[in-house]
CSV table of C-alpha atoms in Angstrom, one decimal:
chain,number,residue,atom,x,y,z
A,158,UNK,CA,-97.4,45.5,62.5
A,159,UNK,CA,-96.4,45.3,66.2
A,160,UNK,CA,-93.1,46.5,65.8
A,161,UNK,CA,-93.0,50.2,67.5
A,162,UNK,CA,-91.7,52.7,65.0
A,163,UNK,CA,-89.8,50.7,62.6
A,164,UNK,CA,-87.5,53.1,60.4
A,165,UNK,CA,-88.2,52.1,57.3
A,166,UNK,CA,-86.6,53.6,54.1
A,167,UNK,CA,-88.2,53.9,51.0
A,168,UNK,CA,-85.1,54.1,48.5
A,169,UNK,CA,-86.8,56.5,45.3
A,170,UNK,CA,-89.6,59.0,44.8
A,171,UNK,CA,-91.1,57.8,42.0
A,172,UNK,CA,-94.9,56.7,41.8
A,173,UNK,CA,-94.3,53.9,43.7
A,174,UNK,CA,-92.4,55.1,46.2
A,175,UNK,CA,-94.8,58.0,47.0
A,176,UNK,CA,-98.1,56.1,46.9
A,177,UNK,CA,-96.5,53.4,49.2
A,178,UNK,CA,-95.5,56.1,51.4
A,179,UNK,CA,-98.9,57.6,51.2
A,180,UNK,CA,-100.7,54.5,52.4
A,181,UNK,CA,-98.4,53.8,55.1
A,182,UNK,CA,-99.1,57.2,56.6
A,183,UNK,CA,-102.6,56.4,56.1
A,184,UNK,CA,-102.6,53.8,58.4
A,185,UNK,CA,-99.8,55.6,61.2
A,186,UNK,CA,-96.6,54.9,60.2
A,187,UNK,CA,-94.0,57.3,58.9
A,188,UNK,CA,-91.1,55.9,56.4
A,189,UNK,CA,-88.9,58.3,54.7
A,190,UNK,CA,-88.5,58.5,50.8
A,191,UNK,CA,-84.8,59.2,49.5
A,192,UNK,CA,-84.4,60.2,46.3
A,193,UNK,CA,-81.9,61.5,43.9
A,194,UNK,CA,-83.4,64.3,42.2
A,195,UNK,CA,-83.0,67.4,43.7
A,196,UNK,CA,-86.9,68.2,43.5
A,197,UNK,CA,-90.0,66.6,42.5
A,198,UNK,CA,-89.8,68.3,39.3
A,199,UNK,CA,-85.9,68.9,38.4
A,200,UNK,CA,-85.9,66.8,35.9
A,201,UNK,CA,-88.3,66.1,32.6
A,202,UNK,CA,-90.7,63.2,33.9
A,203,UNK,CA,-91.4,61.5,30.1
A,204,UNK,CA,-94.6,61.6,28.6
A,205,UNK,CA,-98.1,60.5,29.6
A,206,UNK,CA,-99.8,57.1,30.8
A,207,UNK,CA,-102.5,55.4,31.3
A,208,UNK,CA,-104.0,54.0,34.8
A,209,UNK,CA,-105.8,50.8,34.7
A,210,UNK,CA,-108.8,50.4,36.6
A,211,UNK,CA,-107.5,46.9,37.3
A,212,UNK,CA,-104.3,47.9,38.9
A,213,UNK,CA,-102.9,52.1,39.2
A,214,UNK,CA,-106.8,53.3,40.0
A,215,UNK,CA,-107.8,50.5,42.6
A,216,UNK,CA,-103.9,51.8,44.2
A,217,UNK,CA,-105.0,55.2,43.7
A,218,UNK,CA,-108.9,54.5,45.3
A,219,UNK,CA,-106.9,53.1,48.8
A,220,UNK,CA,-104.7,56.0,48.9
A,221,UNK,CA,-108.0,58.1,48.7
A,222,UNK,CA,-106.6,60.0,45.7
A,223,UNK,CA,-109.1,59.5,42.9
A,224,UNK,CA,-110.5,62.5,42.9
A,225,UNK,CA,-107.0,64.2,42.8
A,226,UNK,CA,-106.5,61.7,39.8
A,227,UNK,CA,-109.6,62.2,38.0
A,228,UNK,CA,-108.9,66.0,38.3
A,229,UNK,CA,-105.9,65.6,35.5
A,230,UNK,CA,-106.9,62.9,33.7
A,231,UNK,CA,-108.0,62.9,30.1
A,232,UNK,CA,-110.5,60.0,29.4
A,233,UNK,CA,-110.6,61.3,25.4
A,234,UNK,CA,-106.6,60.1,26.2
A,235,UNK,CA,-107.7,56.6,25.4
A,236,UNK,CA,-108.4,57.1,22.0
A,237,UNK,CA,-106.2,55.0,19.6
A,238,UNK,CA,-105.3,54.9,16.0
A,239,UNK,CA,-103.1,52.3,14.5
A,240,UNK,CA,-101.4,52.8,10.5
A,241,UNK,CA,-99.2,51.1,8.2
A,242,UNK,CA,-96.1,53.1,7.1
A,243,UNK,CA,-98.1,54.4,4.1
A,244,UNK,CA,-100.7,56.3,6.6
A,245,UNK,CA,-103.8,53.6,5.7
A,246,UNK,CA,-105.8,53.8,9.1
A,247,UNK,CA,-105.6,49.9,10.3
A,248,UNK,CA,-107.7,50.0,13.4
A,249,UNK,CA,-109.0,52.7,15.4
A,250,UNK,CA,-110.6,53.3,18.9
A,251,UNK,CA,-112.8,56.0,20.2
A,252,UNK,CA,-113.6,55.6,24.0
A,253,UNK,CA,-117.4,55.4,24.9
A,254,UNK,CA,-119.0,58.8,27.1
A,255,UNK,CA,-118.1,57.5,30.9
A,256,UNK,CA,-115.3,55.0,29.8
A,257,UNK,CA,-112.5,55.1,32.5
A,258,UNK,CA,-111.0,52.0,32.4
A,259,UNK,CA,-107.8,53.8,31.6
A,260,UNK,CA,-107.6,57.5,31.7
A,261,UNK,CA,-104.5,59.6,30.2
A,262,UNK,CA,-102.2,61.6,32.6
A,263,UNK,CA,-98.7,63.3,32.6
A,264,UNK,CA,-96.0,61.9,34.5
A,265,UNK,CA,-95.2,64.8,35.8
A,266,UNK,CA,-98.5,65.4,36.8
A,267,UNK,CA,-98.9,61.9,38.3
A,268,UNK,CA,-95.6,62.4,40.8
A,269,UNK,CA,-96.2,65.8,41.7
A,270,UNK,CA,-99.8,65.0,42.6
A,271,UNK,CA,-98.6,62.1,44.7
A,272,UNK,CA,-95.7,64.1,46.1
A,273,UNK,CA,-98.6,66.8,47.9
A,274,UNK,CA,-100.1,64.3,49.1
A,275,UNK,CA,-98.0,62.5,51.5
A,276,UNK,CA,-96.3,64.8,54.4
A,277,UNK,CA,-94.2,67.6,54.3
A,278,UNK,CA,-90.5,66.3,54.9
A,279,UNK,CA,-91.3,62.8,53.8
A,280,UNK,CA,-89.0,62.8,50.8
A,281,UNK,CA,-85.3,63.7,51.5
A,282,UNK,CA,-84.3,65.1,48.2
A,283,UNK,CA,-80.2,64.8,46.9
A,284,UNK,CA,-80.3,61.0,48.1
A,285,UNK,CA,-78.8,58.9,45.7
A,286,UNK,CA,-77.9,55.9,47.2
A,287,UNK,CA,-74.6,54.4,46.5
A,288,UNK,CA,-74.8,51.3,48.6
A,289,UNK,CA,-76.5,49.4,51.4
A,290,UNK,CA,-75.4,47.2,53.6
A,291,UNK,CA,-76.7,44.3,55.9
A,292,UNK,CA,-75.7,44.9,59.2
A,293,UNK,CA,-78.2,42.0,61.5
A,294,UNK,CA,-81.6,41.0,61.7
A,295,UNK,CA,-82.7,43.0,58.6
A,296,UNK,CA,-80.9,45.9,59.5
A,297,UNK,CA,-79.1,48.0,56.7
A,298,UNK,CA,-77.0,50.3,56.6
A,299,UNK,CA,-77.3,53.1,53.8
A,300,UNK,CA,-74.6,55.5,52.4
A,301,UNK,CA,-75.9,58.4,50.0
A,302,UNK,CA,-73.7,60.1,47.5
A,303,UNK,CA,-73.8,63.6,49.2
A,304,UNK,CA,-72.3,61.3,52.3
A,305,UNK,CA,-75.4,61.4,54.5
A,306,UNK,CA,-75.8,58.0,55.8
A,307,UNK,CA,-79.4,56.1,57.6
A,308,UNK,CA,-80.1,53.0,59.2
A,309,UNK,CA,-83.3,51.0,58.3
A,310,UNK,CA,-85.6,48.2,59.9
A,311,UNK,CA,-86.9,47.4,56.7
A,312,UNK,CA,-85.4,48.7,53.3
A,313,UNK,CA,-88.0,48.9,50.2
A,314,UNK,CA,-86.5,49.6,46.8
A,315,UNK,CA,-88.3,51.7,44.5
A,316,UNK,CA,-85.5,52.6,42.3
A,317,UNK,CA,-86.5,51.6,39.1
A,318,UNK,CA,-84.1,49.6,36.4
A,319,UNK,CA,-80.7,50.3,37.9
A,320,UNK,CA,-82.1,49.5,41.5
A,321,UNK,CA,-79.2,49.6,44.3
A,322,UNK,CA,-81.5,47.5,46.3
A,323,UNK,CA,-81.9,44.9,43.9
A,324,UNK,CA,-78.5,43.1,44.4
A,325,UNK,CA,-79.7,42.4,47.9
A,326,UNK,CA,-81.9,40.0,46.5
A,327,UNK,CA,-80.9,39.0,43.2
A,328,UNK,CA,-78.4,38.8,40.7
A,329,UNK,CA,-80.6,39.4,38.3
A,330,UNK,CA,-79.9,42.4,35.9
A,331,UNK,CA,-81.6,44.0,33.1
A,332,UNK,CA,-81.1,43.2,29.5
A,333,UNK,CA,-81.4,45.3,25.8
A,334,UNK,CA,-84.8,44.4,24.1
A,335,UNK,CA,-82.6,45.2,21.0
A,336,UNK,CA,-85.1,48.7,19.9
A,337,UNK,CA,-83.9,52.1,19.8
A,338,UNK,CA,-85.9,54.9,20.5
A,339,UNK,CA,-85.8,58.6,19.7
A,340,UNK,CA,-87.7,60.8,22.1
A,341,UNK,CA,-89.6,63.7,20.1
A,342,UNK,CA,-92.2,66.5,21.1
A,343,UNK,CA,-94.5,68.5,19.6
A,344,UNK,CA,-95.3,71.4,21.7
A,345,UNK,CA,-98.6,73.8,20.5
A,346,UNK,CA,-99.5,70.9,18.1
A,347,UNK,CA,-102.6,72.1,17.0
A,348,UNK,CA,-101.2,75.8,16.0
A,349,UNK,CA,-97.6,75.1,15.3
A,350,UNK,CA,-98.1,71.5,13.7
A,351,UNK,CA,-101.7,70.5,12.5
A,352,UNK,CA,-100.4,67.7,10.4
A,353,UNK,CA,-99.1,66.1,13.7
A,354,UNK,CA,-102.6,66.4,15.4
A,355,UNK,CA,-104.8,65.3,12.5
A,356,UNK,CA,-102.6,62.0,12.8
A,357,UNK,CA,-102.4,61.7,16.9
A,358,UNK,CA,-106.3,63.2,17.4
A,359,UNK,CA,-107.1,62.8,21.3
A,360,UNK,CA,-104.7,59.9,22.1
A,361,UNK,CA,-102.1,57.6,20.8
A,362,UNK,CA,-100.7,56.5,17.3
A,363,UNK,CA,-99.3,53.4,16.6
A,364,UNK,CA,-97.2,53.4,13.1
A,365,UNK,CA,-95.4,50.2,12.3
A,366,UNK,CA,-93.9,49.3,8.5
A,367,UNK,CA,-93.4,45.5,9.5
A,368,UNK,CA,-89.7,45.8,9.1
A,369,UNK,CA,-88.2,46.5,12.6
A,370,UNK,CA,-90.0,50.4,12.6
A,371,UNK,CA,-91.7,52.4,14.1
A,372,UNK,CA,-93.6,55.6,15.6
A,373,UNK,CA,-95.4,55.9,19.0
A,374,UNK,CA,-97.0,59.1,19.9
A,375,UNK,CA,-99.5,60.4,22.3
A,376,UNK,CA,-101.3,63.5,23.3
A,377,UNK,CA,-100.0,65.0,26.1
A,378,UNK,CA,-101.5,67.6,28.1
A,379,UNK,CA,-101.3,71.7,27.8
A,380,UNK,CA,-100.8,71.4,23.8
A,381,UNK,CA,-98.6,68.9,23.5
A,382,UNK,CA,-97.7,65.3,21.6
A,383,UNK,CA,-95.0,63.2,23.0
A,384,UNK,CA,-93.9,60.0,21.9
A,385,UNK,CA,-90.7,57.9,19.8
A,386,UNK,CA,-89.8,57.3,16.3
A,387,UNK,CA,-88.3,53.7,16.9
A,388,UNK,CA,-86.3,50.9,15.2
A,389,UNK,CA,-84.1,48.2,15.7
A,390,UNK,CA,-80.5,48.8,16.2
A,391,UNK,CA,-77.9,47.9,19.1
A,392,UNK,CA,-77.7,50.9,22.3
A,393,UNK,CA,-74.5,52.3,20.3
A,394,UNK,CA,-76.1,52.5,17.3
A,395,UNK,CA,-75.4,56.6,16.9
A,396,UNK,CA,-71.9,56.0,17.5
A,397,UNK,CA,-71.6,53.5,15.4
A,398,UNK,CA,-72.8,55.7,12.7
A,399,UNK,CA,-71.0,58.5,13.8
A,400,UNK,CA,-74.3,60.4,14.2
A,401,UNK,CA,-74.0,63.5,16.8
A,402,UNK,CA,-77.5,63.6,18.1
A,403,UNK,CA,-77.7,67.4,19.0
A,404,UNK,CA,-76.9,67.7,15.1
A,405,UNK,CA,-80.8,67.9,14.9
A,406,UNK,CA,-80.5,68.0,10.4
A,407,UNK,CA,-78.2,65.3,10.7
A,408,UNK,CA,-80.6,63.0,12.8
A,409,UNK,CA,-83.2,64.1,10.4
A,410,UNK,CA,-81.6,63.0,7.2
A,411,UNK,CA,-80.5,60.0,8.8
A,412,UNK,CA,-84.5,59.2,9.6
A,413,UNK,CA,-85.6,60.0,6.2
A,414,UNK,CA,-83.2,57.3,4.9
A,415,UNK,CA,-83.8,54.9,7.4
A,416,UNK,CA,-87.9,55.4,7.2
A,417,UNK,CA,-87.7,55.8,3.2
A,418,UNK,CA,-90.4,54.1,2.4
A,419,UNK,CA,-92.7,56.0,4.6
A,420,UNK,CA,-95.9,58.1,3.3
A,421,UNK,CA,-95.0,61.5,2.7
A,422,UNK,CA,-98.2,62.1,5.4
A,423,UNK,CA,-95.9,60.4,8.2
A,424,UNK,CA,-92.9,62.2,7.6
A,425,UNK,CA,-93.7,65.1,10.0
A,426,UNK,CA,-93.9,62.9,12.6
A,427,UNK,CA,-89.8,61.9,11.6
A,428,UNK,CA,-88.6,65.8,11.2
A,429,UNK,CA,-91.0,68.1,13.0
A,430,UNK,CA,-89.7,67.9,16.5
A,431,UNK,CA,-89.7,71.1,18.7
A,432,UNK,CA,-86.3,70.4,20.9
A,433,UNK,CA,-83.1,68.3,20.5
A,434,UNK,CA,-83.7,64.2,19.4
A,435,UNK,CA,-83.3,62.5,23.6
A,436,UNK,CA,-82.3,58.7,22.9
A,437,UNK,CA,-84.1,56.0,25.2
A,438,UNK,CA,-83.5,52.4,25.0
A,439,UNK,CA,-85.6,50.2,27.1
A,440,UNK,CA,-84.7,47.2,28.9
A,441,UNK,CA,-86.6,44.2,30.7
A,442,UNK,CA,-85.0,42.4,33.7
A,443,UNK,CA,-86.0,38.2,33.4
A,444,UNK,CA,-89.5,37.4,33.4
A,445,UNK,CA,-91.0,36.0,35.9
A,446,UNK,CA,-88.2,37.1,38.4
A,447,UNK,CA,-88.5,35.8,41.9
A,448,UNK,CA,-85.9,35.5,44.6
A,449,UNK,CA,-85.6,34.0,48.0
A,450,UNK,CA,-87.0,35.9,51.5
A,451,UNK,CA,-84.2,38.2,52.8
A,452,UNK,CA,-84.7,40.1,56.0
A,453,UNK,CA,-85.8,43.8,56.0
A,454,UNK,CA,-85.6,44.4,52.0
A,455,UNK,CA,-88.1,44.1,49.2
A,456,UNK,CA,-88.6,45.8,46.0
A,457,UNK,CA,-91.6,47.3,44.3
A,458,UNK,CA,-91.8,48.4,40.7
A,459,UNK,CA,-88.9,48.5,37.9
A,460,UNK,CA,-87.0,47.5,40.8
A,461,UNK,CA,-88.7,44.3,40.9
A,462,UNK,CA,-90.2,43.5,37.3
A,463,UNK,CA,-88.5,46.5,35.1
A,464,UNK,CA,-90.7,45.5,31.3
A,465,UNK,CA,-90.9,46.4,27.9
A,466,UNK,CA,-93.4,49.4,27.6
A,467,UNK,CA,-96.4,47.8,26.0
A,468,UNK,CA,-99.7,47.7,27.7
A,469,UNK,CA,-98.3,50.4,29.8
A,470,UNK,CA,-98.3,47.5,32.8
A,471,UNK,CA,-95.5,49.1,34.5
A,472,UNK,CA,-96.1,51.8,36.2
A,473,UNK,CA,-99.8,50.5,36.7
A,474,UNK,CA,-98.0,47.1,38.6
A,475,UNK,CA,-95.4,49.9,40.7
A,476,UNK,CA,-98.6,51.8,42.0
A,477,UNK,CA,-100.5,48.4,43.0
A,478,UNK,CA,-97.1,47.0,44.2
A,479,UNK,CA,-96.4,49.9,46.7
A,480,UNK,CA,-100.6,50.2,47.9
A,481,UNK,CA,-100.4,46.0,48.3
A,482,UNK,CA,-96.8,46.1,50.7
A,483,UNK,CA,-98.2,49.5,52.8
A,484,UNK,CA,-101.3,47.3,53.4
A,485,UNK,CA,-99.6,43.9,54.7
A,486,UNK,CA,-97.2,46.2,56.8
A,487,UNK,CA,-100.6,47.5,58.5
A,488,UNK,CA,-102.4,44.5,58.8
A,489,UNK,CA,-99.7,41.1,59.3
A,490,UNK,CA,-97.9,41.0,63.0
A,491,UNK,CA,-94.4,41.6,61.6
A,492,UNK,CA,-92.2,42.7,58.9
A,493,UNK,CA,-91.1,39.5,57.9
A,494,UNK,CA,-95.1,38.0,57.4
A,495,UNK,CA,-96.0,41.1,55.2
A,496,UNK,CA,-92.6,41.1,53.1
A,497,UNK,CA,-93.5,37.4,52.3
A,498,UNK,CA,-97.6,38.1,51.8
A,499,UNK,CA,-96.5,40.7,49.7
A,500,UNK,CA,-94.2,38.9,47.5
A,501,UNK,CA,-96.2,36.1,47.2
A,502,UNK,CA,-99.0,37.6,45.3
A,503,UNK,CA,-96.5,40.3,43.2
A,504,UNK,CA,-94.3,37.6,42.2
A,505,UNK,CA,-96.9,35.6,39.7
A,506,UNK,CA,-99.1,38.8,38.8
A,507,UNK,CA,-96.2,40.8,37.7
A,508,UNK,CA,-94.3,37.9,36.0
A,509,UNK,CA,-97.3,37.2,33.8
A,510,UNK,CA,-97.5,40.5,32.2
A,511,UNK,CA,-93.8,41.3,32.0
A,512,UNK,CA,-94.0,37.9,29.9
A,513,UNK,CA,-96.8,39.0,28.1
A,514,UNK,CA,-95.3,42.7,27.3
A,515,UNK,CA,-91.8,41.7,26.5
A,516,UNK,CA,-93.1,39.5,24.2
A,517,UNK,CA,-95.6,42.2,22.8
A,518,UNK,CA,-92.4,44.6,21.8
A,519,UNK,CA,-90.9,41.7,20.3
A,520,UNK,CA,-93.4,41.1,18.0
A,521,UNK,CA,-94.4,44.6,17.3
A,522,UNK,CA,-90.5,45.2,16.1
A,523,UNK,CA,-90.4,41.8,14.4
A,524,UNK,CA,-89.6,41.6,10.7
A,525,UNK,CA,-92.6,40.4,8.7
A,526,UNK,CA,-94.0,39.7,5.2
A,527,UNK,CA,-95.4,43.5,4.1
A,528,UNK,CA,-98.5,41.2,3.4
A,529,UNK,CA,-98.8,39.3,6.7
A,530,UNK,CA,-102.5,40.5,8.3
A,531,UNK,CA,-102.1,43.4,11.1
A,532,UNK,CA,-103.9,42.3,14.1
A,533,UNK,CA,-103.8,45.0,16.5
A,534,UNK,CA,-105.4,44.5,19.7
A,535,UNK,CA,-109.5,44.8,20.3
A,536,UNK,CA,-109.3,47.7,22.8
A,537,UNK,CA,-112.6,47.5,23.7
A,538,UNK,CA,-112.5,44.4,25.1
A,539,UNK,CA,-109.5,45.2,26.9
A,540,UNK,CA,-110.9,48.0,28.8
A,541,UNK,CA,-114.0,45.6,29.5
A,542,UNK,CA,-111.1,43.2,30.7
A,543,UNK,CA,-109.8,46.1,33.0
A,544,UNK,CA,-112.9,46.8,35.2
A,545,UNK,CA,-114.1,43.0,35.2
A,546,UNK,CA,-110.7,41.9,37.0
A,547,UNK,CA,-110.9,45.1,38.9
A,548,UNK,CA,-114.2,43.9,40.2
A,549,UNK,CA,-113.2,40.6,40.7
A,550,UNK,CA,-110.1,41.9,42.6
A,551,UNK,CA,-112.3,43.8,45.1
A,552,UNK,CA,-114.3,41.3,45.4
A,553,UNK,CA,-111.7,38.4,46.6
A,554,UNK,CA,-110.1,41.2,48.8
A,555,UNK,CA,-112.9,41.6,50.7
A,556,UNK,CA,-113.8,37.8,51.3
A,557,UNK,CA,-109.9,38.0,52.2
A,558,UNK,CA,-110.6,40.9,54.9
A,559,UNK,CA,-113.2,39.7,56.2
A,560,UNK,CA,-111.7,36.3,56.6
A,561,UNK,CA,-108.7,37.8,58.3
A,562,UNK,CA,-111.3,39.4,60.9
A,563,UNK,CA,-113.0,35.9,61.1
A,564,UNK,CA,-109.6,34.5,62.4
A,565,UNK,CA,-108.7,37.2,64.5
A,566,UNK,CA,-112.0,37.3,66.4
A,567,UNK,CA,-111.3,34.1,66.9
C-alpha cells in the first residue's frame, strides 16, 4: 500500500478485528481497534469453538500464532456424540491421535490470546460506535457513545450482527431463523454433575427429538460444559408465556413439559444448570450478501455474512476474513485495489457456507416423521475435507504470490 500512514479504524475487538490488526502490524502498519466493552474480558465471551484447518488455523499460521493456539486447544474437543430424545447413541466420533483438523478452544481464551498479541494501546476500549459518516474520498467521520470522535482513511467493520458499518454498504439486515435458545452451564461437571459428563464425554452432544427440539452441549475448558437446550418458538416466546426467566423452577417446569417425551437420562441436561437460564436467539443476514464498492469501508465477519451456528463456519470465515484484507492492504498499491481483491474472494466463499449453514439449522429444527432415518454428518470425512482444502488453499496462494512477483519483476 503506498499510501503513507493511512488511519485506519477497525470498528470491534472481537476475533476478527484483533487478528486483522495483528497482521497489519505484522507487515508495518498500525490501525486502531474500537470497541465497546470496557475490557477484553468484561463481559462472558460464550462457549467454545472449533478452528478449521481450512480457514481460523491457516489465519492463525499468518499471524504466527499457532503455537499460542495450540497451547489452549483441546484436540479430544472434537469428539462427537449424536442421540435421539430417548438417549439411543445415533452416531459417534472419536478423533484419531494427531487429528487437528479442528481443535476445541474457549472464546474467551481465543480473544484474550489475540488481544496479547497485537500492541499495547491498539484497542481503545468504551468505543461504541453510534454512527459514521462519509465525509470525501473515503473519508469517515466516527462518533462514539462516550462522545470521543476519529477520522478514518479506511473504515473496517468488525461489529458483528448489529454492525454500524454495515449500512454504509447495504441495506441488508439480519433476520430470526425462527429457534430459541436457552444458554446453560455446567460448571465442575465431572464432581458436581457426572450424569452430564457421561452424556457430553470429551466434546459435543447433539440431542434432537425430530419435532422442532433440541440440546447442544460441549466441553468446555477448566471443568466445564456449555451449551443450549433449544426449540422453535418466536424471539418473544417467554413473554408470550409470561415466563420470568430468572424464575430458574419456573423455566424448569416449563422445559419438562415442553421436552415431555424425553428420556429420563436427558433430563439433567434440561434442569441441572449451575446459574440463571441466558436466552439467545440467533439470526442470519441474506445469503450470499454482496454489495457494490464504496470508498474507505468494508466489513469482515458477522458484519459481513452473520450465519446460523452450524459447522461453526463463522467465526472460522471472521478470522480468514480479517488475515485475507490485512494481506491485500500489504501487498496491492492502494486501498481501493485491496478493498475490491478482498471482497472479491469473501463474497462467494462466505456465501456458500452461510447458504449451506442456514440451511443446516433449518433442517436440524425441522419437524419430521419420528421414523424418518437420522443422517448425521460423517465427521471423519469432514475433517479430511478440512486439511485437503487447506492444502489446496496454500497451494493456489503460493502460485498466486509468486505470480504477483513474476509481474512485478517485470
Amino acid at each position: 500500500m503506498t499510501t503513507a500512514n493511512p488511519r485506519i479504524a477497525i470498528i470491534g475487538g472481537g476475533p476478527a478485528g484483533l487478528l486483522c490488526a495483528r497482521i497489519l502490524q505484522n507487515h508495518g502498519i498500525e490501525p486502531t481497534v474500537y470497541d465497546a466493552d470496557e475490557s477484553v474480558d468484561s463481559r462472558d465471551p460464550g462457549g467454545t469453538l472449533d478452528l478449521h484447518a481450512d480457514s481460523g488455523q491457516i489465519a492463525l499460521e499468518d499471524a504466527g500464532l499457532m503455537d499460542a493456539f495450540m497451547a489452549f486447544a483441546r484436540l479430544e474437543g472434537q469428539a462427537k456424540s449424536r442421540r435421539d430424545h430417548h438417549g439411543t447413541v445415533l452416531a459417534a466420533f472419536v478423533p484419531d491421535d494427531g487429528d487437528a483438523a479442528a481443535p476445541e478452544i474457549d472464546r474467551g481464551q481465543l480473544r484474550a490470546m489475540l488481544h496479547s498479541n497485537v500492541r499495547p494501546g491498539t484497542v481503545r476500549w468504551g468505543h461504541k460506535l453510534v454512527q459514521a459518516t462519509p465525509i470525501d474520498r473515503g473519508v469517515h467521520r466516527l462518533e462514539f457513545a462516550n462522545g470521543a470522535t476519529a477520522e478514518a482513511d479506511l473504515l473496517i467493520g468488525a461489529d458483528g450482527a448489529w454492525s454500524k458499518v454495515r449500512p454504509l454498504l447495504t441495506d441488508a439486515v439480519p433476520r430470526y431463523l425462527g429457534v430459541a435458545f436457552l444458554d446453560v452451564r455446567f460448571d465442575d461437571v465431572d464432581a458436581r454433575h457426572p450424569e452430564v459428563a457421561a452424556l457430553v464425554g470429551n466434546g459435543h452432544l447433539f440431542a434432537t427429538d425430530g419435532d422442532g427440539r433440541a440440546v447442544i452441549v460441549q466441553r468446555n475448558s477448566s471443568g466445564v460444559v456449555r451449551g443450549y437446550v433449544a426449540f422453535r418458538a418466536q424471539p418473544d416466546w417467554h413473554v408470550r408465556a409470561g415466563l420470568d426467566l430468572a424464575d430458574r423452577a419456573a423455566v424448569r417446569a416449563f422445559l419438562l413439559r415442553e421436552f415431555g417425551g424425553w428420556s429420563a437420562d436427558l433430563r439433567p441436561l434440561l434442569t441441572d444448570n449451575d446459574g440463571d437460564y441466558v436466552p439467545r436467539s440467533f439470526w442470519a443476514l441474506p445469503a450470499p450478501l454482496t454489495w457494490g464498492r464504496v470508498p474507505g469501508v468494508t466489513l469482515i465477519g458477522d458484519a459481513a455474512h452473520l450465519m446460523a451456528p452450524f459447522g461453526g463456519h463463522g467465526a472460522n470465515l471472521a478470522l480468514l476474513d480479517g488475515a485475507e484484507l490485512a494481506h491485500a492492504l500489504h501487498e496491492e498499491a492502494t486501498v481501493e485495489e485491496a478493498l475490491a481483491r478482498y471482497e472479491a474472494t469473501m463474497f462467494p466463499r462466505s456465501g456458500e457456507f452461510a447458504a449451506g449453514a442456514n440451511a443446516g439449522l433449518e433442517r436440524f429444527f425441522a419437524t419430521t416423521p419420528q421414523d424418518a432415518p437420522h443422517l448425521p454428518p460423517d465427521h471423519a470425512q469432514e475433517h479430511r475435507n478440512y486439511q485437503a482444502r487447506a492444502a489446496e488453499y496454500r497451494r493456489r496462494r503460493a502460485e498466486e504470490r509468486a505470480e504477483g512477483r513474476t509481474a512485478r519483476r517485470g
